[in-house]
Amino acid sequence: MDICKIHENASKCSMNTMECFMVLSTQAQKISIATLCGLFGTLCIFENSLVLYLIFSSPGTRKKPSYLFISSLALADILASIIFVCSFVNFHVFNETDFSKEMFLLQLGGVNTSFSASLSSLLLTALDRYISISRPSEYKLLMTRKRAWIALGMVWVTCATTASLPLLGWNCCTLNSTCSKLFPFVDDSYLLSWICFIMVMLGCIIYAYAHVLWRAHQHVAYMEKHQVQLGKQNTRMRMDIMLAKTLVMVLTVLMLCWSPVLVLMIYSIFARLSNHLRKVFAFCSTLCLLNSMVNPIIYALRSKELYSSLRMVLSRFRRQLKASEESPEAESTHKSSMIET
């Protein structure tokens, strides 16, 4: 505990101070964290890989900007799961400290990049739905595949640059400033700036979805009033409303999973954290993995195109499995007939 008290002094940045961030004191807590990370991480990688396969195996989905943004979200969730699980379990479960300050900040930067890119991809998806519903006649001219790729490139570069700032020098060791109570070597001012960056993105997403829901409500009222005219335009409107509702569900899950983490981060900047709150933060961090795991399930249940592709894949898999089960029987029958001849 003396090391942890000394760590509050910004001039103490040795590797020994990392021990006070290893808050899991019992074997049961370590097993629980390892189980949650293993379960959520494995399912997240499998589900998001399946989403990427479904999107890029179908010409109808991989050419649409909205599904490019969803594929970026799936890729970010895969990277976040891999980096987060490996670094988090090594640190909190196996108490691994045999790495340099730069290596730790590099791992933390990878986690921040992936989760920030996941949230940014969700922001682009919200803006895509915003343009689709607010300016439907100009949507194809405004949202092209080229512009979608450019937007994704800018998002990933911005997230990687922002997450790399501690490694590039914005840390409490280099600046001899106040260190974070939750992350080793991280400067409190950087943590506050990163939280503000996340909160701005969340605010933009909420604003875009609020407008999407308002326009979707107008579409529903219009279709109920003109039930006779169910042409191609109304069909497209229903698809937009379905996707908008899907993305609102994603946002709701995102807020529920990230709110505890963000609240504790903000609290740690302005108040002293007890060991109990540090343990709570460690367990709440696994909710970020839960968010990444739930997103693909929402896509499969709510997106008709992805759900249809998934059914085709499962049907093809069942046919192949059935064929492989029947082939040995057919081969044995053929051999027996040859013997009788």
mmCIF file of C-alpha atoms in Angstrom:
data_model
loop_
_atom_site.group_PDB
_atom_site.id
_atom_site.type_symbol
_atom_site.label_atom_id
_atom_site.label_comp_id
_atom_site.label_asym_id
_atom_site.label_seq_id
_atom_site.Cartn_x
_atom_site.Cartn_y
_atom_site.Cartn_z
ATOM 1 C CA MET A 1 0.000 0.000 0.000
ATOM 2 C CA ASP A 2 2.967 2.347 0.556
ATOM 3 C CA ILE A 3 3.860 2.040 -3.101
ATOM 4 C CA CYS A 4 0.347 3.082 -4.073
ATOM 5 C CA LYS A 5 0.500 6.127 -1.829
ATOM 6 C CA ILE A 6 3.866 7.099 -3.239
ATOM 7 C CA HIS A 7 2.502 6.706 -6.762
ATOM 8 C CA GLU A 8 0.224 9.690 -6.196
ATOM 9 C CA ASN A 9 3.379 11.775 -6.452
ATOM 10 C CA ALA A 10 3.845 12.394 -10.166
ATOM 11 C CA SER A 11 7.636 12.006 -9.940
ATOM 12 C CA LYS A 12 7.337 8.298 -9.074
ATOM 13 C CA CYS A 13 7.004 6.449 -12.393
ATOM 14 C CA SER A 14 9.012 3.279 -11.921
ATOM 15 C CA MET A 15 7.673 -0.110 -12.956
ATOM 16 C CA ASN A 16 7.202 -1.034 -9.284
ATOM 17 C CA THR A 17 4.298 1.381 -9.054
ATOM 18 C CA MET A 18 2.312 -0.837 -11.440
ATOM 19 C CA GLU A 19 1.684 -3.264 -8.588
ATOM 20 C CA CYS A 20 -0.856 -0.915 -7.007
ATOM 21 C CA PHE A 21 -2.997 -1.130 -10.174
ATOM 22 C CA MET A 22 -3.298 -4.917 -9.804
ATOM 23 C CA VAL A 23 -6.449 -4.703 -7.705
ATOM 24 C CA LEU A 24 -7.693 -8.304 -7.960
ATOM 25 C CA SER A 25 -6.656 -9.729 -4.600
ATOM 26 C CA THR A 26 -8.372 -13.150 -4.536
ATOM 27 C CA GLN A 27 -8.183 -16.150 -6.836
ATOM 28 C CA ALA A 28 -11.959 -16.078 -7.303
ATOM 29 C CA GLN A 29 -11.803 -12.525 -8.662
ATOM 30 C CA LYS A 30 -9.044 -13.454 -11.093
ATOM 31 C CA ILE A 31 -10.924 -16.536 -12.300
ATOM 32 C CA SER A 32 -14.075 -14.458 -12.762
ATOM 33 C CA ILE A 33 -12.256 -11.827 -14.840
ATOM 34 C CA ALA A 34 -10.480 -14.477 -16.905
ATOM 35 C CA THR A 35 -13.771 -16.304 -17.548
ATOM 36 C CA LEU A 36 -15.608 -13.141 -18.576
ATOM 37 C CA CYS A 37 -12.795 -12.021 -20.857
ATOM 38 C CA GLY A 38 -12.432 -15.472 -22.409
ATOM 39 C CA LEU A 39 -16.157 -15.900 -23.002
ATOM 40 C CA PHE A 40 -16.908 -12.385 -24.266
ATOM 41 C CA GLY A 41 -13.696 -12.166 -26.283
ATOM 42 C CA THR A 42 -14.158 -15.514 -28.041
ATOM 43 C CA LEU A 43 -17.792 -14.856 -28.908
ATOM 44 C CA CYS A 44 -16.970 -11.320 -30.030
ATOM 45 C CA ILE A 45 -14.240 -12.473 -32.421
ATOM 46 C CA PHE A 46 -16.419 -15.252 -33.845
ATOM 47 C CA GLU A 47 -19.542 -13.112 -34.281
ATOM 48 C CA ASN A 48 -17.790 -10.092 -35.783
ATOM 49 C CA SER A 49 -15.776 -12.321 -38.120
ATOM 50 C CA LEU A 50 -19.067 -13.822 -39.258
ATOM 51 C CA VAL A 51 -20.476 -10.321 -39.858
ATOM 52 C CA LEU A 52 -17.450 -9.414 -41.983
ATOM 53 C CA TYR A 53 -17.839 -12.629 -43.977
ATOM 54 C CA LEU A 54 -21.551 -12.028 -44.555
ATOM 55 C CA ILE A 55 -20.946 -8.458 -45.705
ATOM 56 C CA PHE A 56 -18.038 -9.078 -48.079
ATOM 57 C CA SER A 57 -19.339 -12.386 -49.466
ATOM 58 C CA SER A 58 -22.434 -10.662 -50.834
ATOM 59 C CA PRO A 59 -22.063 -8.141 -53.697
ATOM 60 C CA GLY A 60 -25.278 -6.444 -52.591
ATOM 61 C CA THR A 61 -23.977 -5.525 -49.128
ATOM 62 C CA ARG A 62 -20.265 -4.884 -49.642
ATOM 63 C CA LYS A 63 -20.982 -2.096 -52.146
ATOM 64 C CA LYS A 64 -23.231 -0.129 -49.800
ATOM 65 C CA PRO A 65 -21.582 2.606 -47.686
ATOM 66 C CA SER A 66 -23.773 1.748 -44.679
ATOM 67 C CA TYR A 67 -22.395 -1.793 -44.595
ATOM 68 C CA LEU A 68 -18.846 -0.508 -45.063
ATOM 69 C CA PHE A 69 -19.309 1.417 -41.821
ATOM 70 C CA ILE A 70 -20.737 -1.679 -40.132
ATOM 71 C CA SER A 71 -17.783 -3.739 -41.350
ATOM 72 C CA SER A 72 -15.438 -1.096 -39.888
ATOM 73 C CA LEU A 73 -17.298 -1.440 -36.591
ATOM 74 C CA ALA A 74 -16.908 -5.230 -36.702
ATOM 75 C CA LEU A 75 -13.183 -4.969 -37.508
ATOM 76 C CA ALA A 76 -12.627 -2.513 -34.664
ATOM 77 C CA ASP A 77 -14.471 -4.816 -32.247
ATOM 78 C CA ILE A 78 -12.311 -7.774 -33.311
ATOM 79 C CA LEU A 79 -9.089 -5.834 -32.751
ATOM 80 C CA ALA A 80 -10.360 -4.452 -29.453
ATOM 81 C CA SER A 81 -11.240 -7.946 -28.237
ATOM 82 C CA ILE A 82 -7.862 -9.407 -29.111
ATOM 83 C CA ILE A 83 -5.751 -6.571 -27.683
ATOM 84 C CA PHE A 84 -7.944 -5.956 -24.645
ATOM 85 C CA VAL A 85 -8.241 -9.593 -23.573
ATOM 86 C CA CYS A 86 -4.524 -10.329 -23.972
ATOM 87 C CA SER A 87 -3.297 -7.216 -22.165
ATOM 88 C CA PHE A 88 -6.045 -7.149 -19.516
ATOM 89 C CA VAL A 89 -5.696 -10.816 -18.529
ATOM 90 C CA ASN A 90 -1.889 -10.657 -18.510
ATOM 91 C CA PHE A 91 -1.960 -7.619 -16.244
ATOM 92 C CA HIS A 92 -4.790 -8.366 -13.809
ATOM 93 C CA VAL A 93 -4.810 -12.191 -13.746
ATOM 94 C CA PHE A 94 -1.182 -13.190 -14.315
ATOM 95 C CA ASN A 95 0.208 -9.917 -12.841
ATOM 96 C CA GLU A 96 2.652 -9.628 -15.723
ATOM 97 C CA THR A 97 4.958 -6.599 -15.384
ATOM 98 C CA ASP A 98 7.912 -7.811 -17.447
ATOM 99 C CA PHE A 99 7.585 -5.070 -20.056
ATOM 100 C CA SER A 100 8.658 -1.470 -20.433
ATOM 101 C CA LYS A 101 6.633 1.686 -19.960
ATOM 102 C CA GLU A 102 6.595 2.151 -23.737
ATOM 103 C CA MET A 103 5.223 -1.362 -24.277
ATOM 104 C CA PHE A 104 2.438 -0.782 -21.751
ATOM 105 C CA LEU A 105 1.468 2.533 -23.379
ATOM 106 C CA LEU A 106 1.582 0.826 -26.777
ATOM 107 C CA GLN A 107 -0.894 -1.824 -25.594
ATOM 108 C CA LEU A 108 -3.097 0.837 -24.028
ATOM 109 C CA GLY A 109 -2.946 2.809 -27.268
ATOM 110 C CA GLY A 110 -4.057 -0.255 -29.214
ATOM 111 C CA VAL A 111 -7.057 -0.729 -26.938
ATOM 112 C CA ASN A 112 -7.978 2.975 -27.131
ATOM 113 C CA THR A 113 -7.584 2.998 -30.915
ATOM 114 C CA SER A 114 -9.845 -0.014 -31.375
ATOM 115 C CA PHE A 115 -12.597 1.124 -29.032
ATOM 116 C CA SER A 116 -12.442 4.702 -30.359
ATOM 117 C CA ALA A 117 -12.635 3.408 -33.936
ATOM 118 C CA SER A 118 -15.610 1.254 -32.943
ATOM 119 C CA LEU A 119 -17.429 4.279 -31.570
ATOM 120 C CA SER A 120 -16.382 6.415 -34.555
ATOM 121 C CA SER A 121 -17.684 3.778 -36.980
ATOM 122 C CA LEU A 122 -20.968 3.885 -35.137
ATOM 123 C CA LEU A 123 -20.946 7.680 -35.533
ATOM 124 C CA LEU A 124 -20.410 7.351 -39.291
ATOM 125 C CA THR A 125 -23.238 4.836 -39.451
ATOM 126 C CA ALA A 126 -25.505 7.276 -37.602
ATOM 127 C CA LEU A 127 -24.550 10.089 -39.991
ATOM 128 C CA ASP A 128 -25.208 7.762 -42.920
ATOM 129 C CA ARG A 129 -28.734 7.084 -41.632
ATOM 130 C CA TYR A 130 -29.167 10.805 -40.925
ATOM 131 C CA ILE A 131 -28.400 11.702 -44.552
ATOM 132 C CA SER A 132 -30.453 8.790 -45.883
ATOM 133 C CA ILE A 133 -33.597 9.923 -44.066
ATOM 134 C CA SER A 134 -33.146 13.716 -44.103
ATOM 135 C CA ARG A 135 -32.095 13.942 -47.775
ATOM 136 C CA PRO A 136 -33.241 10.684 -49.440
ATOM 137 C CA SER A 137 -33.283 12.039 -53.007
ATOM 138 C CA GLU A 138 -29.628 13.123 -52.776
ATOM 139 C CA TYR A 139 -28.351 10.211 -50.695
ATOM 140 C CA LYS A 140 -26.637 8.292 -53.510
ATOM 141 C CA LEU A 141 -24.888 11.453 -54.699
ATOM 142 C CA LEU A 142 -23.763 12.503 -51.232
ATOM 143 C CA MET A 143 -22.797 9.097 -49.814
ATOM 144 C CA THR A 144 -20.627 7.301 -52.363
ATOM 145 C CA ARG A 145 -18.275 4.379 -51.746
ATOM 146 C CA LYS A 146 -15.260 6.658 -52.339
ATOM 147 C CA ARG A 147 -16.424 9.140 -49.732
ATOM 148 C CA ALA A 148 -17.202 6.305 -47.347
ATOM 149 C CA TRP A 149 -13.654 4.925 -47.658
ATOM 150 C CA ILE A 150 -12.180 8.421 -47.202
ATOM 151 C CA ALA A 151 -14.290 8.975 -44.079
ATOM 152 C CA LEU A 152 -13.209 5.613 -42.650
ATOM 153 C CA GLY A 153 -9.552 6.385 -43.353
ATOM 154 C CA MET A 154 -9.795 9.757 -41.601
ATOM 155 C CA VAL A 155 -11.562 8.175 -38.630
ATOM 156 C CA TRP A 156 -8.990 5.435 -38.121
ATOM 157 C CA VAL A 157 -6.045 7.851 -38.502
ATOM 158 C CA THR A 158 -7.612 10.277 -36.001
ATOM 159 C CA CYS A 159 -8.281 7.507 -33.466
ATOM 160 C CA ALA A 160 -4.777 6.061 -33.824
ATOM 161 C CA THR A 161 -3.169 9.495 -33.465
ATOM 162 C CA THR A 162 -5.232 10.383 -30.397
ATOM 163 C CA ALA A 163 -4.481 7.044 -28.732
ATOM 164 C CA SER A 164 -0.747 7.365 -29.456
ATOM 165 C CA LEU A 165 -0.302 10.686 -27.650
ATOM 166 C CA PRO A 166 0.724 9.109 -24.286
ATOM 167 C CA LEU A 167 3.336 7.006 -26.080
ATOM 168 C CA LEU A 168 4.592 10.092 -27.919
ATOM 169 C CA GLY A 169 5.157 12.016 -24.689
ATOM 170 C CA TRP A 170 1.833 13.077 -23.182
ATOM 171 C CA ASN A 171 2.271 10.970 -20.031
ATOM 172 C CA CYS A 172 2.813 11.849 -16.398
ATOM 173 C CA CYS A 173 6.381 10.492 -16.394
ATOM 174 C CA THR A 174 7.614 12.717 -19.196
ATOM 175 C CA LEU A 175 5.673 15.785 -18.068
ATOM 176 C CA ASN A 176 6.182 15.149 -14.328
ATOM 177 C CA SER A 177 2.457 15.809 -13.865
ATOM 178 C CA THR A 178 -0.443 14.173 -12.025
ATOM 179 C CA CYS A 179 -0.818 10.497 -12.859
ATOM 180 C CA SER A 180 -4.137 8.750 -13.336
ATOM 181 C CA LYS A 181 -5.466 6.592 -10.505
ATOM 182 C CA LEU A 182 -6.758 3.989 -12.975
ATOM 183 C CA PHE A 183 -4.015 3.630 -15.611
ATOM 184 C CA PRO A 184 -0.246 3.506 -15.030
ATOM 185 C CA PHE A 185 1.804 6.351 -16.573
ATOM 186 C CA VAL A 186 -1.310 8.064 -18.006
ATOM 187 C CA ASP A 187 -1.596 11.795 -17.406
ATOM 188 C CA ASP A 188 -4.846 12.993 -15.832
ATOM 189 C CA SER A 189 -5.199 15.816 -18.353
ATOM 190 C CA TYR A 190 -4.882 13.355 -21.244
ATOM 191 C CA LEU A 191 -7.483 11.070 -19.677
ATOM 192 C CA LEU A 192 -9.865 14.013 -19.320
ATOM 193 C CA SER A 193 -9.239 15.030 -22.946
ATOM 194 C CA TRP A 194 -9.901 11.479 -24.155
ATOM 195 C CA ILE A 195 -13.139 11.342 -22.158
ATOM 196 C CA CYS A 196 -14.221 14.658 -23.726
ATOM 197 C CA PHE A 197 -13.403 13.239 -27.170
ATOM 198 C CA ILE A 198 -15.614 10.214 -26.462
ATOM 199 C CA MET A 199 -18.409 12.343 -25.015
ATOM 200 C CA VAL A 200 -18.443 14.615 -28.093
ATOM 201 C CA MET A 201 -18.832 11.574 -30.346
ATOM 202 C CA LEU A 202 -21.619 10.216 -28.147
ATOM 203 C CA GLY A 203 -23.367 13.578 -28.294
ATOM 204 C CA CYS A 204 -23.171 13.640 -32.102
ATOM 205 C CA ILE A 205 -24.514 10.088 -32.286
ATOM 206 C CA ILE A 206 -27.411 10.902 -29.967
ATOM 207 C CA TYR A 207 -28.279 14.003 -32.004
ATOM 208 C CA ALA A 208 -28.176 12.067 -35.288
ATOM 209 C CA TYR A 209 -30.323 9.239 -33.915
ATOM 210 C CA ALA A 210 -32.808 11.672 -32.395
ATOM 211 C CA HIS A 211 -33.332 13.162 -35.848
ATOM 212 C CA VAL A 212 -33.474 9.689 -37.419
ATOM 213 C CA LEU A 213 -36.149 8.560 -34.961
ATOM 214 C CA TRP A 214 -38.167 11.736 -35.518
ATOM 215 C CA ARG A 215 -38.109 11.264 -39.299
ATOM 216 C CA ALA A 216 -38.792 7.543 -38.910
ATOM 217 C CA HIS A 217 -41.876 8.397 -36.850
ATOM 218 C CA GLN A 218 -43.002 10.703 -39.647
ATOM 219 C CA HIS A 219 -42.482 7.905 -42.205
ATOM 220 C CA VAL A 220 -44.537 5.470 -40.145
ATOM 221 C CA ALA A 221 -47.360 7.985 -39.800
ATOM 222 C CA TYR A 222 -47.263 8.664 -43.551
ATOM 223 C CA MET A 223 -47.389 4.973 -44.459
ATOM 224 C CA GLU A 224 -50.280 4.337 -42.087
ATOM 225 C CA LYS A 225 -52.157 7.214 -43.678
ATOM 226 C CA HIS A 226 -51.471 6.086 -47.270
ATOM 227 C CA GLN A 227 -51.623 2.307 -46.980
ATOM 228 C CA VAL A 228 -52.820 1.930 -50.534
ATOM 229 C CA GLN A 229 -49.675 3.413 -52.059
ATOM 230 C CA LEU A 230 -47.054 0.867 -51.058
ATOM 231 C CA GLY A 231 -44.602 1.374 -53.869
ATOM 232 C CA LYS A 232 -40.848 1.125 -54.077
ATOM 233 C CA GLN A 233 -40.359 4.394 -52.198
ATOM 234 C CA ASN A 234 -42.327 3.183 -49.185
ATOM 235 C CA THR A 235 -40.443 -0.123 -49.259
ATOM 236 C CA ARG A 236 -37.166 1.779 -49.035
ATOM 237 C CA MET A 237 -38.589 3.860 -46.202
ATOM 238 C CA ARG A 238 -39.455 0.720 -44.246
ATOM 239 C CA MET A 239 -35.892 -0.560 -44.733
ATOM 240 C CA ASP A 240 -34.489 2.758 -43.464
ATOM 241 C CA ILE A 241 -36.762 2.617 -40.422
ATOM 242 C CA MET A 242 -35.692 -0.969 -39.660
ATOM 243 C CA LEU A 243 -32.012 -0.089 -39.878
ATOM 244 C CA ALA A 244 -32.549 3.060 -37.817
ATOM 245 C CA LYS A 245 -34.203 1.033 -35.052
ATOM 246 C CA THR A 246 -31.354 -1.456 -35.212
ATOM 247 C CA LEU A 247 -28.772 1.261 -34.744
ATOM 248 C CA VAL A 248 -30.710 2.785 -31.870
ATOM 249 C CA MET A 249 -30.563 -0.605 -30.159
ATOM 250 C CA VAL A 250 -26.804 -0.641 -30.748
ATOM 251 C CA LEU A 251 -26.508 2.830 -29.236
ATOM 252 C CA THR A 252 -28.590 1.824 -26.204
ATOM 253 C CA VAL A 253 -26.351 -1.168 -25.555
ATOM 254 C CA LEU A 254 -23.311 1.049 -26.073
ATOM 255 C CA MET A 255 -24.476 3.555 -23.470
ATOM 256 C CA LEU A 256 -25.346 0.861 -20.925
ATOM 257 C CA CYS A 257 -21.957 -0.809 -21.344
ATOM 258 C CA TRP A 258 -19.783 2.310 -21.455
ATOM 259 C CA SER A 259 -21.536 4.567 -18.919
ATOM 260 C CA PRO A 260 -20.098 2.837 -15.792
ATOM 261 C CA VAL A 261 -16.563 3.010 -17.193
ATOM 262 C CA LEU A 262 -16.819 6.659 -18.219
ATOM 263 C CA VAL A 263 -18.394 7.672 -14.896
ATOM 264 C CA LEU A 264 -15.593 6.010 -12.912
ATOM 265 C CA MET A 265 -12.951 7.596 -15.172
ATOM 266 C CA ILE A 266 -14.409 11.050 -14.587
ATOM 267 C CA TYR A 267 -14.712 10.388 -10.848
ATOM 268 C CA SER A 268 -11.068 9.260 -10.652
ATOM 269 C CA ILE A 269 -9.884 12.618 -12.014
ATOM 270 C CA PHE A 270 -11.588 14.687 -9.334
ATOM 271 C CA ALA A 271 -11.619 12.320 -6.339
ATOM 272 C CA ARG A 272 -9.582 9.631 -4.637
ATOM 273 C CA LEU A 273 -10.492 6.072 -5.586
ATOM 274 C CA SER A 274 -10.742 3.287 -3.033
ATOM 275 C CA ASN A 275 -9.550 -0.241 -3.781
ATOM 276 C CA HIS A 276 -13.178 -1.346 -3.967
ATOM 277 C CA LEU A 277 -13.924 1.166 -6.749
ATOM 278 C CA ARG A 278 -10.800 0.047 -8.601
ATOM 279 C CA LYS A 279 -12.075 -3.514 -8.527
ATOM 280 C CA VAL A 280 -15.476 -2.309 -9.732
ATOM 281 C CA PHE A 281 -13.745 -0.511 -12.607
ATOM 282 C CA ALA A 282 -11.857 -3.675 -13.557
ATOM 283 C CA PHE A 283 -15.089 -5.666 -13.785
ATOM 284 C CA CYS A 284 -16.945 -2.824 -15.549
ATOM 285 C CA SER A 285 -14.215 -2.783 -18.182
ATOM 286 C CA THR A 286 -15.388 -6.202 -19.341
ATOM 287 C CA LEU A 287 -18.727 -4.589 -20.265
ATOM 288 C CA CYS A 288 -16.922 -3.025 -23.223
ATOM 289 C CA LEU A 289 -16.322 -6.553 -24.503
ATOM 290 C CA LEU A 290 -19.982 -7.346 -23.902
ATOM 291 C CA ASN A 291 -20.929 -4.399 -26.103
ATOM 292 C CA SER A 292 -18.697 -5.670 -28.896
ATOM 293 C CA MET A 293 -20.224 -9.118 -28.529
ATOM 294 C CA VAL A 294 -23.853 -7.938 -28.632
ATOM 295 C CA ASN A 295 -23.529 -5.711 -31.725
ATOM 296 C CA PRO A 296 -23.326 -8.561 -34.282
ATOM 297 C CA ILE A 297 -26.316 -10.289 -32.686
ATOM 298 C CA ILE A 298 -28.355 -7.139 -33.209
ATOM 299 C CA TYR A 299 -27.286 -6.988 -36.862
ATOM 300 C CA ALA A 300 -28.263 -10.608 -37.462
ATOM 301 C CA LEU A 301 -31.663 -10.157 -35.852
ATOM 302 C CA ARG A 302 -32.549 -6.731 -37.279
ATOM 303 C CA SER A 303 -30.858 -6.462 -40.691
ATOM 304 C CA LYS A 304 -32.864 -8.396 -43.273
ATOM 305 C CA GLU A 305 -29.970 -8.545 -45.737
ATOM 306 C CA LEU A 306 -27.471 -9.921 -43.235
ATOM 307 C CA TYR A 307 -30.082 -12.259 -41.767
ATOM 308 C CA SER A 308 -30.892 -13.568 -45.245
ATOM 309 C CA SER A 309 -27.190 -14.094 -45.972
ATOM 310 C CA LEU A 310 -26.773 -15.890 -42.649
ATOM 311 C CA ARG A 311 -29.661 -18.227 -43.466
ATOM 312 C CA MET A 312 -28.083 -19.004 -46.846
ATOM 313 C CA VAL A 313 -24.739 -19.771 -45.197
ATOM 314 C CA LEU A 314 -26.364 -22.043 -42.597
ATOM 315 C CA SER A 315 -28.419 -23.775 -45.276
ATOM 316 C CA ARG A 316 -25.314 -24.374 -47.394
ATOM 317 C CA PHE A 317 -23.453 -25.674 -44.333
ATOM 318 C CA ARG A 318 -26.280 -28.104 -43.521
ATOM 319 C CA ARG A 319 -26.308 -29.398 -47.100
ATOM 320 C CA GLN A 320 -22.559 -29.969 -47.025
ATOM 321 C CA LEU A 321 -22.825 -31.691 -43.651
ATOM 322 C CA LYS A 322 -25.627 -33.898 -44.914
ATOM 323 C CA ALA A 323 -23.667 -34.750 -48.044
ATOM 324 C CA SER A 324 -20.598 -35.679 -46.001
ATOM 325 C CA GLU A 325 -22.707 -37.959 -43.795
ATOM 326 C CA GLU A 326 -24.310 -39.687 -46.783
ATOM 327 C CA SER A 327 -21.111 -40.142 -48.780
ATOM 328 C CA PRO A 328 -19.605 -42.897 -46.552
ATOM 329 C CA GLU A 329 -22.861 -44.873 -46.772
ATOM 330 C CA ALA A 330 -22.927 -44.516 -50.548
ATOM 331 C CA GLU A 331 -19.266 -45.547 -50.763
ATOM 332 C CA SER A 332 -19.817 -48.652 -48.588
ATOM 333 C CA THR A 333 -22.857 -49.643 -50.696
ATOM 334 C CA HIS A 334 -20.798 -49.269 -53.850
ATOM 335 C CA LYS A 335 -17.974 -51.413 -52.399
ATOM 336 C CA SER A 336 -20.406 -54.153 -51.303
ATOM 337 C CA SER A 337 -21.983 -54.287 -54.750
ATOM 338 C CA MET A 338 -18.526 -54.615 -56.305
ATOM 339 C CA ILE A 339 -17.690 -57.517 -53.983
ATOM 340 C CA GLU A 340 -20.946 -59.316 -54.838
ATOM 341 C CA THR A 341 -20.189 -58.902 -58.540
#
